[in-house]
């Protein structure tokens, strides 16, 4: 069925009535970079007042949930750490609850402090963060060895990536087939102002190619993140709506999870791409999340 | 035709008579790590005394040709810088002679000092080597910009790889479609004692994935390296023999260039793999390069 454009007040009332929980992508929906999208805070307030559960779903693994709460606060939006579901947190929850990761083992992290802090918060030792400070060359590389205590290699966006980290992750994955290979997300690029830069899905390719192994990818649009969210909040997919600006990540993510979806035009997708018959078919679309704020008037 | 096993003195005499030039892979043929293969220096001496031209062909771009001469000397083998054809040197020669690279522009190098020194030796400015010392994060990444003076991104093995280098290479390749994308080689892994580690062909995958561009790969088994060698030494492929220990790089490299090939058993390939009908078919094979030393007796 073709996506339904929401326009009238009754359309928005009907949307809010139909769902108990709204999952939100953040960049392009609630803010763009460090600028809040007009009306978005008021729309979130309205949904809260109507008793809806809000979950903010982000592939960004560089920040911890506490860092995210601070970002929301700076933009004048109240949010709780429990409402934030980052790919780093999803990775930690997945290792603890789904894999039942042996906490006598540790995770080798090629990623930022967000991943490390979330793993540690669920009782999993994380290592690797200090390794980039050690230089490496053709001789000292021989000291990089597989460690039988490494039970998982976890990759995310890593501004501090180094050959030593990559080599250490590689030997653990190559020498120990039981070592899990998990990626927080596989975004090819990362927006950074005027340009795009390599995303964690690109950094990950070093190890995919060198080990010839495929990682389990947690983040949108992949299934593990959705499984974690549905399980964590005991959600009924039929009463849950995913709101996003990207068809190939957010909307596909919602569709794959059996959710309804709302695509907004304040980010990447435009109306033509939403209506293209070969695109993931959103349930609804509207100009901006701010449109819902009209219900408060 | 199935590979011919060389055994008798007459076989080796015939081999030496048939060719004016021998190209050699080094690791697994002349040495293993830092141990010389028995008889290899004597075999090289014999070929020199018979007036043969010797060329040492290596995908290792970390070292300059002068560094290589020193490695040969430490192993008791005399070699001239002009006899050494590394993928770093091939890249420099290719940019100068084939591409006729505009020397008003510069090359951004994600690679070691071997690449930088070889580029500078042919008059091409190389940049990037100082970038890993600068930290980077989500805010400072905005300072990473495309530079219209960067005419090529050159990637090799880089023990000093960093997100800043990768981001800088990415924006130059993504924003400027005229910027050349060249890889010294695409070896998936790199031997380092007990383990294999990610090779430059694996590091390269970050930019291949993030930019969706394919690099021109210089090193074995690719054609550009062979073109450079044939042109540099004015070789007749019919009178040239490639000696190596790997079927999928060295022997394939020789075959693709129209050369005869000699596979030795002192490295990666064993007799069964050499005789496998779906393997690149070497012209000859023998236990070791040292076998040729018998002709000196």
Coordinates of C-alpha atoms in Angstrom, one line a residue:
Chain A
X1 CA 0.0 0.0 0.0
X2 CA 1.3 3.4 -0.9
X3 CA 2.4 5.6 2.0
X4 CA -0.4 7.9 3.4
X5 CA 0.4 11.6 3.6
X6 CA -0.8 13.0 6.9
X7 CA -2.2 16.6 6.6
X8 CA -5.4 17.2 8.6
X9 CA -5.7 17.4 12.4
X10 CA -7.8 14.2 12.3
X11 CA -4.9 12.4 10.6
X12 CA -2.6 13.3 13.4
X13 CA -5.2 12.4 16.1
X14 CA -5.7 9.0 14.5
X15 CA -1.9 8.4 14.4
X16 CA -1.5 9.2 18.1
X17 CA -4.5 7.0 19.0
X18 CA -3.3 4.0 17.1
X19 CA 0.1 3.6 18.8
X20 CA 1.3 3.2 22.4
X21 CA 5.0 3.6 21.6
X22 CA 6.9 5.8 19.2
X23 CA 10.5 5.0 18.3
X24 CA 12.5 7.9 17.0
X25 CA 15.5 8.3 14.9
X26 CA 17.2 11.5 16.1
X27 CA 19.3 13.2 13.4
X28 CA 17.0 14.5 10.7
X29 CA 13.9 14.0 12.9
X30 CA 14.5 15.8 16.2
X31 CA 17.6 17.7 15.3
X32 CA 19.9 18.4 12.4
X33 CA 23.5 18.4 13.7
X34 CA 23.1 20.8 16.7
X35 CA 20.0 22.6 15.6
X36 CA 16.6 21.4 16.9
X37 CA 13.8 20.9 14.3
X38 CA 11.0 23.4 14.9
X39 CA 8.1 22.0 16.8
X40 CA 9.9 18.7 17.6
X41 CA 10.2 19.3 21.3
X42 CA 6.5 20.4 21.5
X43 CA 5.5 17.2 19.6
X44 CA 7.5 15.0 22.0
X45 CA 5.9 16.9 25.0
X46 CA 2.4 16.2 23.5
X47 CA 3.1 12.5 23.1
X48 CA 4.3 12.3 26.7
X49 CA 1.2 14.1 27.9
X50 CA -0.9 11.6 26.0
X51 CA 0.9 8.8 27.9
X52 CA 2.9 7.5 25.0
X53 CA 6.2 5.7 25.6
X54 CA 9.1 7.3 23.6
X55 CA 12.3 5.5 22.7
X56 CA 15.1 7.3 20.9
X57 CA 17.0 4.9 18.7
X58 CA 20.4 5.8 17.4
X59 CA 23.2 4.0 15.6
X60 CA 25.7 6.4 17.1
X61 CA 27.9 4.3 19.4
X62 CA 30.5 7.0 20.2
X63 CA 28.3 8.4 23.0
X64 CA 26.9 6.6 26.1
X65 CA 23.3 7.1 27.0
X66 CA 24.3 9.6 29.6
X67 CA 26.1 11.6 27.0
X68 CA 22.9 11.5 24.9
X69 CA 20.7 12.8 27.8
X70 CA 23.1 15.8 28.0
X71 CA 22.7 16.4 24.3
X72 CA 18.9 16.3 24.6
X73 CA 19.1 18.7 27.6
X74 CA 21.3 21.2 25.6
X75 CA 18.6 21.3 22.9
X76 CA 15.9 21.9 25.6
X77 CA 14.4 18.4 25.4
X78 CA 13.9 16.3 28.5
X79 CA 14.8 12.6 28.0
X80 CA 15.8 9.8 30.4
X81 CA 18.7 7.5 29.8
X82 CA 16.2 4.6 29.8
X83 CA 14.5 6.1 26.8
X84 CA 17.7 6.1 24.8
X85 CA 18.6 3.0 22.8
X86 CA 21.9 3.4 21.1
X87 CA 23.7 0.7 19.1
X88 CA 26.3 0.6 21.9
X89 CA 23.7 0.0 24.5
X90 CA 22.0 -2.6 22.3
X91 CA 25.3 -4.4 21.9
X92 CA 25.8 -4.6 25.7
X93 CA 22.2 -5.8 26.2
X94 CA 22.5 -8.3 23.4
X95 CA 25.7 -9.8 24.8
X96 CA 24.3 -9.9 28.3
X97 CA 20.7 -11.1 27.6
X98 CA 20.8 -12.9 24.3
X99 CA 24.3 -14.4 24.0
X100 CA 24.6 -14.7 27.9
X101 CA 28.3 -13.7 27.4
X102 CA 30.6 -15.3 29.9
X103 CA 31.7 -12.4 32.1
X104 CA 34.9 -14.2 32.9
X105 CA 35.9 -13.3 29.4
X106 CA 36.3 -9.8 28.0
X107 CA 35.4 -7.9 24.9
X108 CA 38.1 -6.3 22.6
X109 CA 36.7 -3.0 21.5
X110 CA 37.6 -1.2 18.3
X111 CA 35.3 1.7 19.1
X112 CA 34.7 4.8 21.2
X113 CA 34.1 5.2 24.9
X114 CA 30.4 4.9 24.4
X115 CA 30.8 1.2 23.7
X116 CA 33.2 0.6 26.5
X117 CA 31.0 2.3 29.1
X118 CA 27.9 0.5 28.0
X119 CA 29.7 -2.9 28.2
X120 CA 31.1 -2.1 31.6
X121 CA 27.7 -1.0 32.8
X122 CA 26.3 -4.5 32.2
X123 CA 29.4 -6.2 33.8
X124 CA 31.4 -7.0 30.7
X125 CA 35.1 -6.1 30.8
X126 CA 36.2 -4.1 27.8
X127 CA 39.7 -3.8 26.6
X128 CA 41.5 -2.2 23.6
X129 CA 41.0 1.5 24.4
X130 CA 44.6 2.0 25.5
X131 CA 46.2 0.1 22.6
X132 CA 46.4 3.0 20.2
X133 CA 48.9 4.8 22.4
X134 CA 51.5 2.0 21.7
X135 CA 53.4 2.4 18.5
X136 CA 53.8 -0.6 16.2
X137 CA 56.1 -1.7 13.3
X138 CA 57.1 -4.8 11.5
X139 CA 59.1 -6.1 14.4
X140 CA 56.8 -5.2 17.4
X141 CA 53.8 -6.6 15.5
X142 CA 55.0 -10.0 16.6
X143 CA 54.0 -9.1 20.1
X144 CA 50.3 -8.8 19.0
X145 CA 48.8 -12.1 19.9
X146 CA 45.5 -13.8 20.2
X147 CA 44.2 -13.8 23.8
X148 CA 42.0 -16.8 24.8
X149 CA 40.2 -14.5 27.3
X150 CA 38.8 -12.4 24.5
X151 CA 35.3 -13.7 23.9
X152 CA 34.1 -11.0 21.5
X153 CA 35.5 -8.3 19.2
X154 CA 33.1 -5.3 19.2
X155 CA 33.5 -2.7 16.4
X156 CA 32.0 0.7 16.3
X157 CA 33.0 4.2 15.2
X158 CA 36.5 4.7 16.4
X159 CA 38.2 8.1 16.1
X160 CA 41.2 6.5 17.8
X161 CA 41.5 3.5 15.4
X162 CA 45.1 2.2 14.9
X163 CA 46.9 -0.6 13.2
X164 CA 47.7 -2.2 16.6
X165 CA 43.9 -2.3 17.5
X166 CA 43.1 -3.7 14.0
X167 CA 45.8 -6.3 14.2
X168 CA 44.8 -7.3 17.7
X169 CA 41.1 -7.7 16.7
X170 CA 42.2 -9.6 13.6
X171 CA 44.3 -12.2 15.4
X172 CA 41.6 -12.8 18.0
X173 CA 39.0 -13.3 15.2
X174 CA 41.3 -15.3 13.0
X175 CA 42.8 -17.6 15.6
X176 CA 39.7 -18.2 17.7
X177 CA 36.6 -19.1 15.7
X178 CA 34.5 -19.0 18.9
X179 CA 35.4 -15.3 19.4
X180 CA 32.2 -13.4 18.5
X181 CA 32.4 -10.6 15.9
X182 CA 29.9 -7.9 16.6
X183 CA 29.5 -4.5 15.0
X184 CA 27.4 -1.8 16.7
X185 CA 26.2 -0.6 13.3
X186 CA 27.2 -0.7 9.6
X187 CA 26.6 2.9 8.5
X188 CA 28.8 3.4 5.4
X189 CA 29.3 7.1 6.1
X190 CA 28.9 9.6 8.9
X191 CA 27.6 13.1 8.4
X192 CA 29.9 15.8 9.8
X193 CA 28.8 19.3 8.7
X194 CA 29.6 20.0 5.0
X195 CA 31.0 16.5 4.2
X196 CA 30.4 12.9 4.8
X197 CA 33.2 10.8 6.5
X198 CA 33.9 7.1 6.8
X199 CA 31.3 5.5 9.1
X200 CA 31.8 2.5 11.3
X201 CA 30.5 0.2 8.5
X202 CA 33.5 1.3 6.5
X203 CA 36.0 0.9 9.3
X204 CA 34.7 -2.5 9.9
X205 CA 35.6 -3.6 6.3
X206 CA 39.3 -4.0 7.3
X207 CA 38.4 -6.9 9.6
X208 CA 35.7 -8.3 7.3
X209 CA 38.3 -8.5 4.5
X210 CA 41.3 -9.6 6.6
X211 CA 39.4 -12.4 8.5
X212 CA 36.9 -13.3 5.8
X213 CA 34.3 -13.3 8.7
X214 CA 31.0 -11.5 8.7
X215 CA 30.0 -9.6 11.9
X216 CA 26.6 -9.7 13.6
X217 CA 25.5 -6.1 13.1
X218 CA 23.3 -4.7 15.8
X219 CA 22.2 -1.2 14.6
X220 CA 19.4 -0.1 12.3
X221 CA 18.2 -1.5 9.9
X222 CA 19.3 -4.8 11.3
X223 CA 17.1 -7.2 13.3
X224 CA 19.2 -7.6 16.6
X225 CA 18.6 -3.9 17.6
X226 CA 14.8 -4.3 17.0
X227 CA 14.8 -7.6 19.0
X228 CA 16.5 -5.9 21.9
X229 CA 14.1 -3.0 21.9
X230 CA 10.9 -5.1 21.7
X231 CA 12.2 -7.3 24.4
X232 CA 13.5 -4.5 26.7
X233 CA 10.2 -2.6 26.6
X234 CA 7.8 -5.5 26.1
X235 CA 6.4 -3.8 23.0
X236 CA 3.5 -5.0 20.8
X237 CA 4.7 -4.3 17.2
X238 CA 1.1 -3.6 16.2
X239 CA 1.0 -0.7 18.7
X240 CA 4.4 0.7 17.9
X241 CA 5.4 3.3 15.2
X242 CA 9.0 4.0 14.0
X243 CA 9.6 7.6 13.1
X244 CA 12.6 8.4 10.8
X245 CA 14.0 10.3 7.9
X246 CA 15.8 7.6 6.0
X247 CA 14.0 4.9 4.0
X248 CA 16.9 2.5 3.8
X249 CA 17.7 2.5 7.6
X250 CA 14.8 3.8 9.8
X251 CA 11.8 2.9 7.7
X252 CA 13.3 -0.5 6.6
X253 CA 14.1 -1.1 10.3
X254 CA 10.5 -0.5 11.3
X255 CA 9.0 -2.6 8.5
X256 CA 11.4 -5.5 9.2
X257 CA 10.3 -5.4 12.8
X258 CA 6.6 -5.5 11.9
X259 CA 6.0 -2.0 13.0
X260 CA 4.1 0.9 11.4
X261 CA 6.4 3.7 10.2
X262 CA 6.2 7.4 9.8
X263 CA 8.7 9.0 7.4
X264 CA 9.4 12.8 7.9
X265 CA 10.7 15.1 5.2
X266 CA 13.0 17.1 7.5
X267 CA 16.0 14.9 6.8
X268 CA 17.3 12.7 4.0
X269 CA 14.1 11.4 2.3
X270 CA 12.0 13.7 0.0
X271 CA 8.4 13.0 -1.1
X272 CA 9.5 11.5 -4.5
X273 CA 11.8 9.0 -2.8
X274 CA 9.0 8.1 -0.3
X275 CA 6.6 7.4 -3.1
X276 CA 9.0 5.5 -5.3
X277 CA 7.5 2.0 -5.7
X278 CA 10.8 0.2 -5.2
X279 CA 11.6 2.1 -1.9
X280 CA 10.7 0.6 1.5
X281 CA 7.1 1.6 1.9
X282 CA 6.4 3.8 4.9
X283 CA 2.9 3.6 6.4
X284 CA 2.7 7.4 6.7
X285 CA 4.7 10.4 5.9
X286 CA 4.5 14.1 6.9
X287 CA 6.6 17.2 6.6
X288 CA 8.1 17.2 10.1
X289 CA 7.7 15.7 13.5
X290 CA 6.7 19.3 14.4
X291 CA 3.4 18.8 12.6
X292 CA 2.1 16.7 15.6
X293 CA 2.5 19.8 17.9
X294 CA -0.6 21.3 16.3
X295 CA -2.7 18.8 18.3
X296 CA -1.6 20.7 21.4
X297 CA -3.3 23.9 20.3
Chain B
X1 CA 50.4 -27.7 -20.2
X2 CA 51.1 -29.2 -16.8
X3 CA 54.1 -27.6 -14.9
X4 CA 57.4 -29.3 -15.5
X5 CA 59.4 -30.5 -12.5
X6 CA 63.1 -29.6 -12.8
X7 CA 65.4 -32.2 -11.4
X8 CA 68.5 -33.0 -13.4
X9 CA 71.4 -30.7 -14.0
X10 CA 70.4 -30.5 -17.7
X11 CA 67.0 -29.1 -16.7
X12 CA 68.6 -26.3 -14.8
X13 CA 71.1 -25.6 -17.6
X14 CA 68.2 -25.4 -20.0
X15 CA 66.3 -23.0 -17.7
X16 CA 69.3 -20.6 -17.4
X17 CA 69.9 -20.7 -21.1
X18 CA 66.4 -19.9 -22.1
X19 CA 66.0 -16.6 -20.2
X20 CA 68.0 -13.3 -20.0
X21 CA 66.1 -11.9 -17.0
X22 CA 64.8 -13.5 -13.8
X23 CA 62.3 -11.7 -11.7
X24 CA 62.2 -12.8 -8.1
X25 CA 59.7 -12.7 -5.3
X26 CA 61.7 -12.4 -2.1
X27 CA 59.9 -13.8 0.9
X28 CA 59.6 -17.6 0.5
X29 CA 62.0 -17.6 -2.4
X30 CA 65.2 -15.9 -1.2
X31 CA 64.4 -15.6 2.5
X32 CA 61.8 -16.6 5.1
X33 CA 61.3 -13.7 7.5
X34 CA 64.9 -12.9 8.4
X35 CA 66.4 -16.4 7.5
X36 CA 68.0 -16.8 4.1
X37 CA 67.0 -19.9 2.1
X38 CA 69.9 -22.3 1.8
X39 CA 71.7 -22.0 -1.6
X40 CA 69.7 -18.9 -2.7
X41 CA 72.6 -16.5 -2.5
X42 CA 74.8 -19.0 -4.5
X43 CA 72.1 -19.4 -7.1
X44 CA 71.8 -15.6 -7.5
X45 CA 75.6 -15.4 -7.8
X46 CA 75.6 -18.0 -10.5
X47 CA 72.9 -16.2 -12.5
X48 CA 74.9 -13.0 -12.2
X49 CA 78.1 -14.7 -13.4
X50 CA 76.1 -16.0 -16.4
X51 CA 75.2 -12.4 -17.3
X52 CA 71.6 -12.6 -16.3
X53 CA 69.6 -9.6 -15.2
X54 CA 68.0 -10.0 -11.8
X55 CA 65.0 -8.0 -10.6
X56 CA 63.6 -8.4 -7.1
X57 CA 59.9 -7.7 -7.1
X58 CA 58.1 -7.0 -3.8
X59 CA 54.7 -5.9 -2.8
X60 CA 56.1 -4.5 0.4
X61 CA 55.7 -0.7 0.2
X62 CA 56.8 0.0 3.8
X63 CA 60.4 0.1 2.9
X64 CA 62.2 2.2 0.3
X65 CA 64.6 0.5 -2.2
X66 CA 67.6 1.7 -0.1
X67 CA 66.0 0.0 2.9
X68 CA 65.8 -3.2 0.8
X69 CA 69.4 -3.0 -0.2
X70 CA 70.3 -3.0 3.4
X71 CA 68.1 -6.0 4.1
X72 CA 69.8 -7.9 1.3
X73 CA 73.3 -6.9 2.7
X74 CA 72.4 -8.1 6.2
X75 CA 71.5 -11.5 4.6
X76 CA 74.9 -11.6 2.8
X77 CA 73.4 -10.9 -0.7
X78 CA 74.6 -8.1 -2.9
X79 CA 71.9 -6.2 -4.6
X80 CA 71.6 -2.7 -6.2
X81 CA 68.7 -0.4 -5.6
X82 CA 68.1 -0.4 -9.3
X83 CA 67.4 -4.2 -9.2
X84 CA 64.7 -3.8 -6.6
X85 CA 61.2 -3.1 -7.8
X86 CA 58.8 -2.5 -4.9
X87 CA 55.2 -1.6 -5.2
X88 CA 56.0 1.8 -3.7
X89 CA 58.6 2.4 -6.4
X90 CA 56.2 1.1 -9.1
X91 CA 53.6 3.5 -7.8
X92 CA 56.0 6.4 -8.1
X93 CA 57.2 5.4 -11.6
X94 CA 53.6 4.8 -12.7
X95 CA 52.5 8.3 -11.6
X96 CA 55.5 9.9 -13.2
X97 CA 55.8 8.0 -16.5
X98 CA 52.3 6.6 -17.2
X99 CA 49.9 9.1 -15.6
X100 CA 52.4 12.0 -16.1
X101 CA 51.2 13.3 -12.8
X102 CA 51.0 17.1 -12.5
X103 CA 53.9 17.8 -10.1
X104 CA 52.1 21.1 -9.1
X105 CA 49.7 18.7 -7.3
X106 CA 50.5 16.4 -4.4
X107 CA 49.7 12.9 -3.3
X108 CA 47.9 12.2 -0.1
X109 CA 49.6 9.0 1.3
X110 CA 47.9 6.6 3.7
X111 CA 51.0 4.5 3.9
X112 CA 54.5 4.2 5.2
X113 CA 57.7 6.1 4.6
X114 CA 58.6 3.8 1.7
X115 CA 55.8 5.3 -0.3
X116 CA 56.6 8.8 0.6
X117 CA 60.3 8.5 -0.1
X118 CA 59.8 6.9 -3.5
X119 CA 57.2 9.6 -4.5
X120 CA 59.5 12.4 -3.4
X121 CA 62.4 10.7 -5.3
X122 CA 60.5 11.2 -8.6
X123 CA 59.6 14.7 -7.7
X124 CA 56.0 14.2 -6.4
X125 CA 55.1 16.0 -3.1
X126 CA 53.7 13.6 -0.6
X127 CA 51.5 14.6 2.3
X128 CA 49.6 12.9 5.1
X129 CA 52.4 11.4 7.1
X130 CA 52.1 14.0 9.9
X131 CA 48.3 13.8 10.2
X132 CA 48.0 10.9 12.6
X133 CA 49.6 13.0 15.3
X134 CA 46.6 15.3 15.4
X135 CA 43.7 14.0 17.5
X136 CA 40.2 14.0 16.0
X137 CA 36.6 13.9 17.3
X138 CA 33.1 14.6 16.1
X139 CA 33.7 18.4 16.4
X140 CA 37.2 18.7 14.9
X141 CA 36.3 16.4 12.0
X142 CA 34.6 19.4 10.4
X143 CA 38.1 20.8 9.8
X144 CA 39.0 17.8 7.6
X145 CA 38.4 19.1 4.1
X146 CA 39.0 18.2 0.5
X147 CA 42.1 19.9 -0.9
X148 CA 42.0 20.7 -4.7
X149 CA 45.8 20.4 -4.8
X150 CA 45.5 16.7 -3.9
X151 CA 45.8 14.9 -7.3
X152 CA 46.1 11.4 -5.9
X153 CA 45.4 9.3 -2.8
X154 CA 48.0 6.6 -2.5
X155 CA 47.4 3.7 -0.1
X156 CA 49.8 1.1 1.2
X157 CA 50.5 -0.7 4.4
X158 CA 50.3 1.9 7.1
X159 CA 51.3 1.1 10.7
X160 CA 50.4 4.7 11.6
X161 CA 46.9 4.6 10.1
X162 CA 44.4 6.9 11.8
X163 CA 40.8 8.1 11.5
X164 CA 42.1 11.6 10.5
X165 CA 44.1 10.1 7.6
X166 CA 41.2 7.9 6.4
X167 CA 38.8 10.9 6.7
X168 CA 41.1 13.1 4.7
X169 CA 41.7 10.5 2.0
X170 CA 37.9 9.9 1.9
X171 CA 36.9 13.6 1.4
X172 CA 39.5 14.0 -1.3
X173 CA 38.3 10.9 -3.2
X174 CA 34.6 11.6 -2.6
X175 CA 34.6 15.3 -3.4
X176 CA 37.0 15.2 -6.3
X177 CA 36.3 12.6 -8.9
X178 CA 39.5 13.6 -10.7
X179 CA 41.6 12.7 -7.7
X180 CA 43.4 9.4 -8.6
X181 CA 42.9 6.4 -6.2
X182 CA 46.0 4.2 -6.2
X183 CA 46.9 1.2 -4.0
X184 CA 50.5 0.0 -3.9
X185 CA 49.2 -3.6 -3.5
X186 CA 46.1 -5.5 -2.3
X187 CA 47.5 -8.2 -0.2
X188 CA 44.8 -9.3 2.2
X189 CA 47.1 -10.3 5.0
X190 CA 50.7 -9.8 6.0
X191 CA 52.9 -12.5 7.5
X192 CA 54.4 -11.5 10.9
X193 CA 56.0 -14.5 12.6
X194 CA 53.5 -16.8 14.1
X195 CA 50.4 -14.9 12.9
X196 CA 49.0 -13.2 9.8
X197 CA 47.9 -9.6 10.3
X198 CA 45.8 -7.3 8.1
X199 CA 47.5 -6.4 4.9
X200 CA 47.3 -3.2 2.9
X201 CA 44.5 -4.8 0.8
X202 CA 42.4 -5.0 4.0
X203 CA 43.2 -1.4 5.2
X204 CA 42.2 -0.2 1.7
X205 CA 38.7 -1.6 2.2
X206 CA 37.7 1.4 4.4
X207 CA 38.0 3.8 1.5
X208 CA 36.7 1.3 -1.1
X209 CA 33.5 1.0 1.0
X210 CA 33.2 4.6 2.1
X211 CA 33.8 6.2 -1.3
X212 CA 32.4 3.3 -3.4
X213 CA 35.4 3.8 -5.7
X214 CA 37.8 1.1 -6.9
X215 CA 41.6 1.9 -6.7
X216 CA 44.1 1.1 -9.4
X217 CA 46.2 -1.6 -7.7
X218 CA 49.9 -1.6 -8.7
X219 CA 51.4 -4.6 -7.0
X220 CA 51.5 -8.3 -7.9
X221 CA 49.5 -10.0 -9.4
X222 CA 48.1 -6.8 -11.1
X223 CA 49.2 -5.6 -14.5
X224 CA 50.5 -2.1 -13.7
X225 CA 53.5 -3.4 -11.8
X226 CA 54.4 -5.7 -14.7
X227 CA 54.0 -2.9 -17.3
X228 CA 56.3 -0.7 -15.2
X229 CA 58.9 -3.5 -15.0
X230 CA 58.8 -4.4 -18.7
X231 CA 59.1 -0.8 -19.7
X232 CA 61.7 0.2 -17.1
X233 CA 64.1 -2.7 -18.1
X234 CA 63.0 -3.0 -21.8
X235 CA 62.4 -6.7 -21.2
X236 CA 61.3 -9.3 -23.8
X237 CA 58.6 -11.3 -22.0
X238 CA 59.6 -14.4 -24.0
X239 CA 63.1 -14.2 -22.5
X240 CA 62.0 -13.4 -18.9
X241 CA 61.1 -15.8 -16.1
X242 CA 59.2 -15.0 -12.9
X243 CA 60.3 -17.0 -9.8
X244 CA 57.9 -17.1 -6.9
X245 CA 56.4 -19.3 -4.2
X246 CA 52.7 -18.2 -4.4
X247 CA 50.5 -19.3 -7.3
X248 CA 47.8 -16.6 -6.9
X249 CA 50.3 -13.7 -6.8
X250 CA 53.7 -14.5 -8.2
X251 CA 52.9 -17.1 -10.7
X252 CA 49.6 -15.5 -11.8
X253 CA 51.6 -12.2 -12.1
X254 CA 54.1 -13.9 -14.5
X255 CA 51.5 -15.6 -16.6
X256 CA 49.4 -12.4 -17.0
X257 CA 52.5 -10.6 -18.2
X258 CA 53.3 -13.3 -20.8
X259 CA 56.4 -14.6 -18.9
X260 CA 57.5 -18.1 -18.2
X261 CA 57.3 -18.9 -14.5
X262 CA 59.2 -21.0 -12.0
X263 CA 57.4 -21.9 -8.8
X264 CA 59.6 -23.0 -5.8
X265 CA 58.4 -25.2 -2.9
X266 CA 60.3 -23.2 -0.2
X267 CA 57.3 -21.0 0.6
X268 CA 53.6 -21.1 0.4
X269 CA 52.9 -23.5 -2.6
X270 CA 53.3 -27.3 -2.3
X271 CA 53.5 -29.8 -5.1
X272 CA 49.8 -30.7 -4.9
X273 CA 48.7 -27.1 -5.2
X274 CA 51.1 -26.5 -8.1
X275 CA 49.7 -29.6 -10.0
X276 CA 46.0 -28.8 -9.2
X277 CA 44.4 -28.3 -12.6
X278 CA 42.5 -25.1 -11.5
X279 CA 45.6 -23.4 -10.2
X280 CA 47.5 -20.9 -12.2
X281 CA 49.8 -23.2 -14.3
X282 CA 53.5 -22.5 -13.6
X283 CA 55.9 -23.4 -16.5
X284 CA 58.3 -25.1 -14.1
X285 CA 58.7 -25.9 -10.5
X286 CA 61.5 -27.0 -8.3
X287 CA 62.2 -27.5 -4.5
X288 CA 64.1 -24.3 -4.0
X289 CA 66.0 -21.6 -5.7
X290 CA 69.0 -23.2 -4.1
X291 CA 68.7 -26.0 -6.6
X292 CA 70.2 -23.8 -9.3
X293 CA 73.4 -23.4 -7.3
X294 CA 74.4 -27.0 -8.3
X295 CA 75.3 -25.6 -11.7
X296 CA 78.2 -23.8 -10.1
X297 CA 79.8 -27.1 -9.0

